[in-house]
């Protein structure tokens, strides 16, 4: 094999490692900075980030009141189906964000469970804001008069229906205190207001912690009207009446 004096120098150059800084200097960056290539990448990245933020804020299902983000209170509402009614002023909600438009009720994997076992730890406990219904018997305490009628009315009004809850805060029992609306005969009804008008609840009276949104005056007018018309619990004799607040004070409970 012939030997040339310059061959060893060329081979040495080929085998010599290329420095990283030199490879950067030799890279043609115009391909990456070309608007025709850069703009689609920016658009795709922005779309992915925006889509994820939208999902977290509007389409992610919230299984319990304790998991509601702090920024949601007083700013957001929850849409879902009522799965059970436990008392005259509270119930359980299965959150279905986006409703039927997001596939709830018809898309595979997006159904509201019906079995109690399936619903365990998957519902938000809602407390109606601004109203107080007669107390059922629990914790060894007797029930108040009209407590069953209040429960029956609320059950017939909202059970298995889709409602929207405008949430204010989480109370000491891990319930979301909320003004709740339901559609009845195509009309949007405030559930708490209707309870007051029917005489199955009173305006919530407490020194602190009462929540009404901007509806307190409207609620008080509804209670006054129910008293005047002797609706529901107001139909009996005044001397036999004990408000839910007075009952709770007497029994030493706060709900």
Coordinates of C-alpha atoms in Angstrom, one line a residue, residues 85-182:
X85 CA -81.6 13.5 49.5
X86 CA -80.6 13.1 53.1
X87 CA -82.5 15.9 54.9
X88 CA -84.8 18.7 54.2
X89 CA -82.0 21.1 53.3
X90 CA -79.1 18.9 51.9
X91 CA -78.5 16.3 49.3
X92 CA -75.8 14.4 47.3
X93 CA -74.7 15.6 43.8
X94 CA -72.8 13.5 41.2
X95 CA -70.8 16.2 39.3
X96 CA -71.2 15.9 35.5
X97 CA -69.1 18.8 34.2
X98 CA -70.2 19.9 30.7
X99 CA -73.5 17.9 31.0
X100 CA -74.8 16.2 27.9
X101 CA -72.5 18.2 25.6
X102 CA -69.6 16.6 27.3
X103 CA -71.1 13.1 26.8
X104 CA -72.7 12.5 30.2
X105 CA -75.7 10.2 29.8
X106 CA -74.9 8.9 26.3
X107 CA -71.2 8.5 25.7
X108 CA -69.5 5.2 26.7
X109 CA -67.9 5.6 30.2
X110 CA -69.9 8.7 31.0
X111 CA -72.8 7.5 32.9
X112 CA -74.1 8.5 36.4
X113 CA -74.0 5.5 38.7
X114 CA -77.2 4.3 40.3
X115 CA -76.0 1.8 42.9
X116 CA -75.1 3.0 46.3
X117 CA -71.8 1.1 46.3
X118 CA -70.8 2.7 43.0
X119 CA -71.6 6.2 44.4
X120 CA -69.5 5.8 47.5
X121 CA -66.9 8.7 47.8
X122 CA -68.0 10.0 44.4
X123 CA -70.7 12.6 45.3
X124 CA -70.6 16.1 46.6
X125 CA -72.6 16.8 49.7
X126 CA -74.6 20.0 49.1
X127 CA -76.2 22.2 51.8
X128 CA -78.8 24.6 50.6
X129 CA -77.7 28.2 51.3
X130 CA -79.9 30.6 53.2
X131 CA -82.6 28.2 54.4
X132 CA -83.2 25.9 57.3
X133 CA -85.6 22.9 57.2
X134 CA -87.1 21.1 60.2
X135 CA -84.7 18.5 61.6
X136 CA -85.2 14.7 61.2
X137 CA -84.5 12.4 64.0
X138 CA -80.8 11.5 64.3
X139 CA -78.0 11.1 66.9
X140 CA -80.7 10.0 69.4
X141 CA -82.6 13.2 69.1
X142 CA -86.3 13.3 68.1
X143 CA -87.5 14.7 64.8
X144 CA -89.2 18.1 64.5
X145 CA -92.8 18.4 63.3
X146 CA -93.0 18.7 59.5
X147 CA -89.4 17.4 59.0
X148 CA -90.7 14.4 57.0
X149 CA -92.9 16.6 54.9
X150 CA -89.9 18.9 54.1
X151 CA -87.8 15.9 53.2
X152 CA -90.6 14.5 51.0
X153 CA -91.0 17.8 49.2
X154 CA -87.3 18.3 48.5
X155 CA -87.0 14.7 47.3
X156 CA -89.9 15.0 44.9
X157 CA -88.5 18.3 43.6
X158 CA -84.9 17.5 42.9
X159 CA -84.1 13.7 43.2
X160 CA -82.6 12.3 40.0
X161 CA -82.8 15.7 38.3
X162 CA -80.0 17.8 36.9
X163 CA -79.2 20.9 39.0
X164 CA -76.7 23.7 39.0
X165 CA -75.2 24.7 42.4
X166 CA -73.5 28.1 42.9
X167 CA -71.1 27.3 45.6
X168 CA -70.0 29.7 48.4
X169 CA -67.9 27.8 50.9
X170 CA -67.2 24.4 52.5
X171 CA -68.8 24.1 56.0
X172 CA -67.6 22.1 59.0
X173 CA -69.3 19.0 57.8
X174 CA -67.5 19.0 54.4
X175 CA -70.6 20.1 52.6
X176 CA -70.6 22.7 49.8
X177 CA -73.0 25.5 50.8
X178 CA -74.7 26.6 47.6
X179 CA -77.7 28.3 46.0
X180 CA -79.2 25.6 43.8
X181 CA -81.3 25.8 40.7
X182 CA -83.3 23.2 38.9

